[in-house]
Short mmCIF file of C-alpha atoms in Angstrom, two decimals:
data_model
loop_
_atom_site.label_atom_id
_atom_site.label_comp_id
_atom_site.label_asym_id
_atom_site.label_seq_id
_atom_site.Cartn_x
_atom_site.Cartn_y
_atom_site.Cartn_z
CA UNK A 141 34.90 7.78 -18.98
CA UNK A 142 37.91 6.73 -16.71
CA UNK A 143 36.68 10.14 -14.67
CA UNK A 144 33.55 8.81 -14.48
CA UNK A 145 34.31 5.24 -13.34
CA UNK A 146 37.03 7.00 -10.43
CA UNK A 147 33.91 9.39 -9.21
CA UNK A 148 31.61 6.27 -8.84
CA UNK A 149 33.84 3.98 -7.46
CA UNK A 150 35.01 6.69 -4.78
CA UNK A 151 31.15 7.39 -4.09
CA UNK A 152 30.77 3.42 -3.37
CA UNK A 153 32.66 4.55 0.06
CA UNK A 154 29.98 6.91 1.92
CA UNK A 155 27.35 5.12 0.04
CA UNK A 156 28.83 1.79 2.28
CA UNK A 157 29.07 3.55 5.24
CA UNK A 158 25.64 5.00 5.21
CA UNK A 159 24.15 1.94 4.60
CA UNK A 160 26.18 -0.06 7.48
CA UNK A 161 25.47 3.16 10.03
CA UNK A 162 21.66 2.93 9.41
CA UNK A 163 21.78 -0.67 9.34
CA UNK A 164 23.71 -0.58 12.97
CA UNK A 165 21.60 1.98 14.43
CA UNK A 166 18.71 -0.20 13.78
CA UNK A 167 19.96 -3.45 15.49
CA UNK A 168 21.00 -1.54 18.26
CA UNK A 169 17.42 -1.02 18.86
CA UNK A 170 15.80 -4.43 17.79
CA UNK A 171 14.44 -6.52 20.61
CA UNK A 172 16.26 -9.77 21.15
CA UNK A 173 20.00 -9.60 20.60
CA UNK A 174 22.61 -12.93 21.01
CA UNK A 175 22.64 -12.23 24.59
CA UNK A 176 19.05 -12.39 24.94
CA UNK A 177 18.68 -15.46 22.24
CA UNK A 178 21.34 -17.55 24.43
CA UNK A 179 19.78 -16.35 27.86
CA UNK A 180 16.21 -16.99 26.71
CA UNK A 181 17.39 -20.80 25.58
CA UNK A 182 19.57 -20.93 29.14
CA UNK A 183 15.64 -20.54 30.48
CA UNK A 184 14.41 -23.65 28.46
CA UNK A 185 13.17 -20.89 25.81
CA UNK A 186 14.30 -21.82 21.98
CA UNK A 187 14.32 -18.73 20.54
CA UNK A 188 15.99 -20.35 17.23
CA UNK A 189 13.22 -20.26 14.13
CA UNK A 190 16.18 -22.21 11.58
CA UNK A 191 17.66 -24.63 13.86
CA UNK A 192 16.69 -27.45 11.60
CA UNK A 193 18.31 -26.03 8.48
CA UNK A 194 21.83 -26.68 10.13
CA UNK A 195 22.61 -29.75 9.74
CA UNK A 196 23.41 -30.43 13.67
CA UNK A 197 26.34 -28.04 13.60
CA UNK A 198 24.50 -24.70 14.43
CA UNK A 199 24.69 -23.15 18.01
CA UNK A 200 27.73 -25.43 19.51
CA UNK A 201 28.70 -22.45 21.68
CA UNK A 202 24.67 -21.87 22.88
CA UNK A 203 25.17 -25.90 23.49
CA UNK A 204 27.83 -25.21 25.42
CA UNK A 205 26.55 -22.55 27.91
CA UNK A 206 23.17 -24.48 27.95
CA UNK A 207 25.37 -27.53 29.24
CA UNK A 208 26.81 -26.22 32.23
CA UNK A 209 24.32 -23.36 33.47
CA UNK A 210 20.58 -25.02 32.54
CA UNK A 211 18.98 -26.01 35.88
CA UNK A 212 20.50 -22.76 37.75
CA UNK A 213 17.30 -21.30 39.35
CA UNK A 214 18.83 -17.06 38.63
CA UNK A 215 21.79 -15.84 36.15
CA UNK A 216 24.66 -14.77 37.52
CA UNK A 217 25.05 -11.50 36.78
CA UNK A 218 29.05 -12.36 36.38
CA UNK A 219 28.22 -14.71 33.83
CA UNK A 220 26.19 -12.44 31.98
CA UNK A 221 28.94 -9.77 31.62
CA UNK A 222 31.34 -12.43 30.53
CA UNK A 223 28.49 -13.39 27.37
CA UNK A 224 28.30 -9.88 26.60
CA UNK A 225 32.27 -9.77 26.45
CA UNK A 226 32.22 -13.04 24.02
CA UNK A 227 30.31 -11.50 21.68
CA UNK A 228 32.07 -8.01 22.26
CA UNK A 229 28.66 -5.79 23.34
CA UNK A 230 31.04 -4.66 26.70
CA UNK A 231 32.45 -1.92 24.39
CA UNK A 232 30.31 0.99 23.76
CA UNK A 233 28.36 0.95 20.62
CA UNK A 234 30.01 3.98 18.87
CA UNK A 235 33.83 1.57 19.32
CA UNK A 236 32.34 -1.39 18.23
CA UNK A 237 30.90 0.28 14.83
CA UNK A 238 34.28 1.72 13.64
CA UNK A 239 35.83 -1.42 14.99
CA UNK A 240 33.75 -3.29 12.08
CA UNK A 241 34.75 -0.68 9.47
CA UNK A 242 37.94 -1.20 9.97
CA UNK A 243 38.02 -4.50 9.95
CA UNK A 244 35.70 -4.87 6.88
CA UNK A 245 37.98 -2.80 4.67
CA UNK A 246 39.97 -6.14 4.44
CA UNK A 247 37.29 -8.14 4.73
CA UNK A 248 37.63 -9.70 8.15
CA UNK A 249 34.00 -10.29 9.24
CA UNK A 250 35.28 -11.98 12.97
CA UNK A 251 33.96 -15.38 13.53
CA UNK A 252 30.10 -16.49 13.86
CA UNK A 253 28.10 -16.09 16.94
CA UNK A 254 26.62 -19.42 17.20
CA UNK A 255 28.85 -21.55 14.40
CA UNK A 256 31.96 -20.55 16.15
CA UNK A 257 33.98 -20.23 12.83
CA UNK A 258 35.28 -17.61 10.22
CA UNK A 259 32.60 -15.73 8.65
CA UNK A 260 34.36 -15.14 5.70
CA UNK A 261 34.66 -19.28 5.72
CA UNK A 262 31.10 -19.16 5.53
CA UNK A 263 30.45 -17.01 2.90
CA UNK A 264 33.16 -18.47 0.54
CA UNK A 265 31.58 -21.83 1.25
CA UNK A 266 27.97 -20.25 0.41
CA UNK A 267 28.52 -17.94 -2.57
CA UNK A 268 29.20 -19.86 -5.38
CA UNK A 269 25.29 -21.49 -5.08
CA UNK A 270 24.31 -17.87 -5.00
CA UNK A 271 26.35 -16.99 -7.60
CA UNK A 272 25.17 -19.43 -10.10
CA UNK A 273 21.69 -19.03 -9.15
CA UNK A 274 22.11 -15.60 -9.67
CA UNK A 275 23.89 -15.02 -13.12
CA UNK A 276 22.19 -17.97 -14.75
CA UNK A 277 18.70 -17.02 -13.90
CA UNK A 278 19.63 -13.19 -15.51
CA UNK A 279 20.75 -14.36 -18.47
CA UNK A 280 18.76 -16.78 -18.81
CA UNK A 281 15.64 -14.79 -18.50
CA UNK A 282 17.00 -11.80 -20.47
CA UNK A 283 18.39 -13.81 -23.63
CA UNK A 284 14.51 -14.85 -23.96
CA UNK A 285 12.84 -12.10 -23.18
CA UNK A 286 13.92 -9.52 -24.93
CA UNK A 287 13.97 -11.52 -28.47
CA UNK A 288 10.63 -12.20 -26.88
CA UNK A 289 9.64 -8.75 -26.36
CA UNK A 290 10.63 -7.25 -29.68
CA UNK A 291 8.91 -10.00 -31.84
CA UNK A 292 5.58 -9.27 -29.36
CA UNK A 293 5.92 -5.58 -29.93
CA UNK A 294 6.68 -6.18 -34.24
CA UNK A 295 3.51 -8.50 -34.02
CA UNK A 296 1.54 -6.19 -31.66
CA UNK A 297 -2.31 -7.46 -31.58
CA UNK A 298 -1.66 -10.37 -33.53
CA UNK A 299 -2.50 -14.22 -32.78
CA UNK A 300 1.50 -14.71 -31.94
CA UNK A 301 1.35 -11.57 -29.56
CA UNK A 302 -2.18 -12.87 -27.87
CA UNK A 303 -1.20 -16.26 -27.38
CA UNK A 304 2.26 -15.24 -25.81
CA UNK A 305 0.71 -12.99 -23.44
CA UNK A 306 -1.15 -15.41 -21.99
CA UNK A 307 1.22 -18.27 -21.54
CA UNK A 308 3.48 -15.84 -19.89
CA UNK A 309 0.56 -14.30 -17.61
CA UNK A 310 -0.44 -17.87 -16.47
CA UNK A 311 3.47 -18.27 -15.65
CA UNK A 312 3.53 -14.93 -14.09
CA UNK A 313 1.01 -15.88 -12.22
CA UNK A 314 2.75 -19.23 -10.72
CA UNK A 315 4.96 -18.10 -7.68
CA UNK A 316 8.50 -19.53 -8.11
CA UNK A 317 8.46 -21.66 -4.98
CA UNK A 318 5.07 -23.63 -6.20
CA UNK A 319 7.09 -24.02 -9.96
CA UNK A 320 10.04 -25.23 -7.85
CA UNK A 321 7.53 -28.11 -6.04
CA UNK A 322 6.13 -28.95 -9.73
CA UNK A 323 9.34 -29.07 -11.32
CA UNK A 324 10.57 -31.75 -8.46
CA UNK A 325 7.17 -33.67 -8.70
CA UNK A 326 7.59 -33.89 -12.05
CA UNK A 327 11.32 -34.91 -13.00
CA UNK A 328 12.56 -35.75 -9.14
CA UNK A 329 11.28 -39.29 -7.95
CA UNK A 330 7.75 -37.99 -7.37
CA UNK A 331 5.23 -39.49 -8.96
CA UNK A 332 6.36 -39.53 -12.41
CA UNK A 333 10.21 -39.39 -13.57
CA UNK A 334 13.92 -39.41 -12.25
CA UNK A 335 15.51 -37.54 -13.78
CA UNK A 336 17.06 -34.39 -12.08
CA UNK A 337 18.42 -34.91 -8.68
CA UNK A 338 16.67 -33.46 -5.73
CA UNK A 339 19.25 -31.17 -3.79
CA UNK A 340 22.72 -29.97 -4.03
CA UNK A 341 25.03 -28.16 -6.52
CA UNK A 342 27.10 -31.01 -7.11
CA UNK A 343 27.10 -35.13 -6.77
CA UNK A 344 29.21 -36.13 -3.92
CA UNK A 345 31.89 -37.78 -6.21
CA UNK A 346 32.14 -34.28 -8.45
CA UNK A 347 35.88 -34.14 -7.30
CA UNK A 348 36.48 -37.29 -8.82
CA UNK A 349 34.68 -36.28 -12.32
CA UNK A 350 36.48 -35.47 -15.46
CA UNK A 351 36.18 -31.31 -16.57
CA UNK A 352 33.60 -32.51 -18.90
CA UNK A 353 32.08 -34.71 -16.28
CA UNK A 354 32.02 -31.68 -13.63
CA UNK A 355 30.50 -29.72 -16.13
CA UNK A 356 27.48 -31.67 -17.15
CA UNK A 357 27.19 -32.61 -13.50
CA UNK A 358 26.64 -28.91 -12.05
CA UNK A 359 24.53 -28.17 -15.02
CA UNK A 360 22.37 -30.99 -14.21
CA UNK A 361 21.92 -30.30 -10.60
CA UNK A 362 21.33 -26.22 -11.42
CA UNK A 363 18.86 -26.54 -14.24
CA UNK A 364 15.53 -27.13 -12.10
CA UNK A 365 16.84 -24.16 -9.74
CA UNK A 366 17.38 -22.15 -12.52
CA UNK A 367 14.26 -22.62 -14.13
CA UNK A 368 11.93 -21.89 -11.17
CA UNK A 369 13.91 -18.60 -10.50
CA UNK A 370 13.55 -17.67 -14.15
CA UNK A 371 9.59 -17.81 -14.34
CA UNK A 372 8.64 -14.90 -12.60
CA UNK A 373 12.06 -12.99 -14.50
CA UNK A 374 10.79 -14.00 -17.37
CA UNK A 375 7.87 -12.28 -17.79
CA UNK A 376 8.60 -8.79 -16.21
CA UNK A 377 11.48 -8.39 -18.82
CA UNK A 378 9.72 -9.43 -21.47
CA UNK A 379 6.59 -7.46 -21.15
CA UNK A 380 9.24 -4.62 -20.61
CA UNK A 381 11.00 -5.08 -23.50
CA UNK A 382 7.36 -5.20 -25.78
CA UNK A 383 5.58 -2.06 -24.18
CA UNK A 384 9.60 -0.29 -24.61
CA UNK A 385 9.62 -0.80 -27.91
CA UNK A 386 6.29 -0.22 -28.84
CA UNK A 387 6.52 3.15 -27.25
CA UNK A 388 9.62 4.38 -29.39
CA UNK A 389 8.07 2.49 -32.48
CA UNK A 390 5.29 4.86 -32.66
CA UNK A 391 7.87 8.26 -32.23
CA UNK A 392 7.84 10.13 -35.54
CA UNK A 393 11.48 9.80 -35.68
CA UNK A 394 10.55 5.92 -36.97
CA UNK A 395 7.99 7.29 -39.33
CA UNK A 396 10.73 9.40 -40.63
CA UNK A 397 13.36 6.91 -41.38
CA UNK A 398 10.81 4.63 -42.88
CA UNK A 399 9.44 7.54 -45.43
CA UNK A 400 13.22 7.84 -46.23
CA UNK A 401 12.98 4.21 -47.08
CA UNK A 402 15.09 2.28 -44.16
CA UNK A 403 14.15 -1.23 -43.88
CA UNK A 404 12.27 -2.29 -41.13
CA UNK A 405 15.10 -4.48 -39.77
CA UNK A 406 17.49 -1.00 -39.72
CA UNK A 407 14.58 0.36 -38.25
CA UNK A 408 14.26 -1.81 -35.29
CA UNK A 409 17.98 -2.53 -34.82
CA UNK A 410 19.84 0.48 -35.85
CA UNK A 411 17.54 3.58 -34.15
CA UNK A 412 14.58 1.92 -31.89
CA UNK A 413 16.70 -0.51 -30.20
CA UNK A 414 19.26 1.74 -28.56
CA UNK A 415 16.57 3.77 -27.18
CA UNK A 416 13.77 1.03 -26.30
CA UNK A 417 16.94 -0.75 -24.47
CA UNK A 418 17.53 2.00 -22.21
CA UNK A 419 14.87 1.26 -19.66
CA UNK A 420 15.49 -2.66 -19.78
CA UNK A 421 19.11 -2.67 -19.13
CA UNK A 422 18.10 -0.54 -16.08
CA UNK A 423 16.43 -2.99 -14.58
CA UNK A 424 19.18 -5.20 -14.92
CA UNK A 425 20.90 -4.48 -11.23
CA UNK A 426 17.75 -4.81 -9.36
CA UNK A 427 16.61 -8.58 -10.38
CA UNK A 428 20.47 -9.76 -10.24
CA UNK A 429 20.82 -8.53 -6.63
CA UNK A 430 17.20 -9.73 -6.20
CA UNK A 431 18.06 -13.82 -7.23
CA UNK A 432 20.85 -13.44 -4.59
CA UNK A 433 18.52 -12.78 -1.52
CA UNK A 434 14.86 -12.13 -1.97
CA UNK A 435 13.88 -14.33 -4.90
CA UNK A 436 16.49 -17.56 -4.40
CA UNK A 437 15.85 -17.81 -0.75
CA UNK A 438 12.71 -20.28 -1.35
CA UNK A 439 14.16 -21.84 -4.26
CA UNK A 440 17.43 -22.19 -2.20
CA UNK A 441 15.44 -24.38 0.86
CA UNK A 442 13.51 -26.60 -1.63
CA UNK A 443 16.34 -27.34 -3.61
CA UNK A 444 18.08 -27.97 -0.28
CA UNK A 445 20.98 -25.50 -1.77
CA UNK A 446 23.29 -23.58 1.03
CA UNK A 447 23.30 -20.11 -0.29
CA UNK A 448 23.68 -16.83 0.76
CA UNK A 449 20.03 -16.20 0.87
CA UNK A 450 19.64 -18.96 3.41
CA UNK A 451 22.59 -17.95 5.32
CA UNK A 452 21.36 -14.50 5.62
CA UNK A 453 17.68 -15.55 6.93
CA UNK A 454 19.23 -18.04 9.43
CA UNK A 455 21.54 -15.16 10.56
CA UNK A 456 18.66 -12.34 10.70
CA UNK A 457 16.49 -14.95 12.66
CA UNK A 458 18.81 -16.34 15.21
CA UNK A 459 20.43 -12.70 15.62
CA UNK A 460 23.73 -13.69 14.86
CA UNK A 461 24.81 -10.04 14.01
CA UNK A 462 28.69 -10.85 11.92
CA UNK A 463 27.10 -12.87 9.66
CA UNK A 464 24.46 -9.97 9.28
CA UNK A 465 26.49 -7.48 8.28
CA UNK A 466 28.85 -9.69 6.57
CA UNK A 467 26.11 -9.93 3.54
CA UNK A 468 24.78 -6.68 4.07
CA UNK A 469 28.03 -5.56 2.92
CA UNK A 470 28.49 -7.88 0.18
CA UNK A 471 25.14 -7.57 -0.81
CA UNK A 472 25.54 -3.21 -0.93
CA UNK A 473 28.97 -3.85 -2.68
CA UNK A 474 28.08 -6.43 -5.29
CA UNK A 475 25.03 -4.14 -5.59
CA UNK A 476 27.04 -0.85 -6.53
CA UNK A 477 29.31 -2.81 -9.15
CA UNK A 478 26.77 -3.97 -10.79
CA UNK A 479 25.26 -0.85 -11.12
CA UNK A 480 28.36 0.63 -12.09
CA UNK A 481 28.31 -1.86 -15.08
CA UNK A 482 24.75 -1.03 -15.81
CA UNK A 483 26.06 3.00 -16.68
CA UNK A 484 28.30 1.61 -18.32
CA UNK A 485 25.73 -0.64 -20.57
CA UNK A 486 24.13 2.14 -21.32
CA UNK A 487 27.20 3.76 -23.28
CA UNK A 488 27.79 0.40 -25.27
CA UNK A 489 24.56 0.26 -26.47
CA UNK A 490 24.00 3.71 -26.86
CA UNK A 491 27.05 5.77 -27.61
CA UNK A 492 25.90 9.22 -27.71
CA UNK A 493 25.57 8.88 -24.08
CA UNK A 494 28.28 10.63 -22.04
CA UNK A 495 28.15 10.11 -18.62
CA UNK A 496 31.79 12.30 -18.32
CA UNK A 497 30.43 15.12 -19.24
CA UNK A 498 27.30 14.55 -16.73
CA UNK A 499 27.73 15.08 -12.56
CA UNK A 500 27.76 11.75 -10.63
#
């Protein structure tokens, strides 16, 4: 197994690279680059799509140019090489790709285009929201779903299994943003209670709490997030987990063990569970690297929480390439670890699988 794991995590390395070459290839084609974005705005042209999400901080070094060139008829062309050296694009492309590599390796991500600090600062400041978003929402939605599951699959076509199915079809239905909106009409100072606050991770005197204190303060702040991301979760696991089981329930290795008189508990947990689990716990990787980006990023602006997901769109948008590839690497590493844990799943609940003995 130790074989295994030292074959994966050496993999991880090309499997990086490739996905920060393709990635760097493609921006070096894509329209509108930080020059362009901070010429375009030097011509009275606001390119910036998330300017209101920053608080008043956001493009101090655009500010700055705007300041002293706006109301210059032409561009120097002298000043315009001397932008393209800020932001390093006078080296050729090829120099500036290995430059990042290098530099990534221990984790130096160089300073923001347009925040004009670290961008390692940035993402240290950010994860934690993402974080907690991220690992309570998959739990959450897995510790109820798959009890769910298996007691819809045991009770397939009864009045428990009907009535579930559509309850969780109706909240399937619901798109996690709209639940969030509910969720802060309902218990936020809308039109009905207060009783979950309305943004943030914390209260602003959360340094000052007690452990206990801190505790029930972030739990209260997360549990609305949480339960919006969870909705959608919810139901593809659990509808997973039902039509998994069902299928090894009806393999005549079950009929077997039950004419050999097994219980229908040893049944379920001691031969269909290791098997029906397989295909669940597979899933696992793609909806926790999912709640990080694609599925927090709404919760994350209605919830007014500064996450990674945010970060990232605000970076994509407004071009502002270190921050970019910043969580495109942290997104492909925490992304490969993850799966690496997922193989490894698969061993704990199933031990006759040997990945060791299998090629990578």
């Amino acid at each position: 197994m130790f074989g295994y794991i030292a074959r994966r995590i050496l993999l991880m390395i090309p499997t990086i690279f490739g996905i920060l070459a393709i990635s760097f290839i493609i921006v070096q084609f894509a329209p509108g680059g930080p020059v362009e974005h901070i010429l375009a705005q030097l011509q009275g042209l606001d390119t910036s799509a998330t300017s209101h999400f920053s608080g008043g901080t956001e493009m101090d070094t655009t500010a700055n140019f705007t300041a002293k060139y706006r109301g210059a008829e032409g561009l120097d062309p002298k000043f315009v090489a001397e932008l393209k050296k800020q932001f390093g694009f006078d080296k050729p492309p090829l120099e500036r790709f290995f430059l990042m590599l290098k530099n990534y390796l221990t984790f130096d991500f160089g300073r923001s285009y347009f925040r004009d600090v670290p961008v390692i600062d940035l993402i240290k400041e950010r994860l934690p929201v993402s974080i907690s978003l991220g690992i309570w929402m998959t739990l959450l939605s897995y510790l109820i779903s798959i009890p769910l599951g298996i007691a819809k699959a045991v009770r397939d076509g009864s009045r428990f299994d009907v009535w579930t199915s559509a309850v969780i079809i109706v909240g399937y239905a619901i798109p996690s943003f709209l639940f969030a909106v509910l969720l802060i009409v309902l218990f936020c100072g809308g039109s009905f209670w207060q009783i979950f606050p309305l943004r943030g991770l914390t209260s602003e005197n959360f340094a000052q709490l007690s452990l206990l204190g801190k505790v029930e303060d972030y739990l209260w702040h997360i549990t609305l997030p949480v339960l919006a991301l969870t909705l959608g979760a919810f139901a593809t696991v659990t509808f997973l987990t039902k039509n998994s089981f069902l299928d090894e329930i009806r393999k005549q290795y079950v009929m077997t063990a039950r004419m050999k008189g097994l219980t229908e508990q040893k049944i379920l947990y001691g031969h269909v569970f290791r098997n029906a689990m397989m295909i669940v716990v597979a899933g696992f990787p793609g909806a926790f690297i999912n709640a990080f980006f694609a599925g927090a990023l709404l919760i994350e602006t209605i919830f007014s929480l500064r996450g990674l997901g945010l970060l990232s769109f605000e970076a994509i948008v407004n071009r502002d390439y270190p921050i970019v590839f910043a969580n495109l690497y942290i997104f492909a590493l925490l992304g490969l670890v993850v799966n690496l844990v997922s193989d490894l799943t698969y061993t704990w609940i199933d031990p006759r699988i040997d990945f060791e003995t299998r090629e990578v």
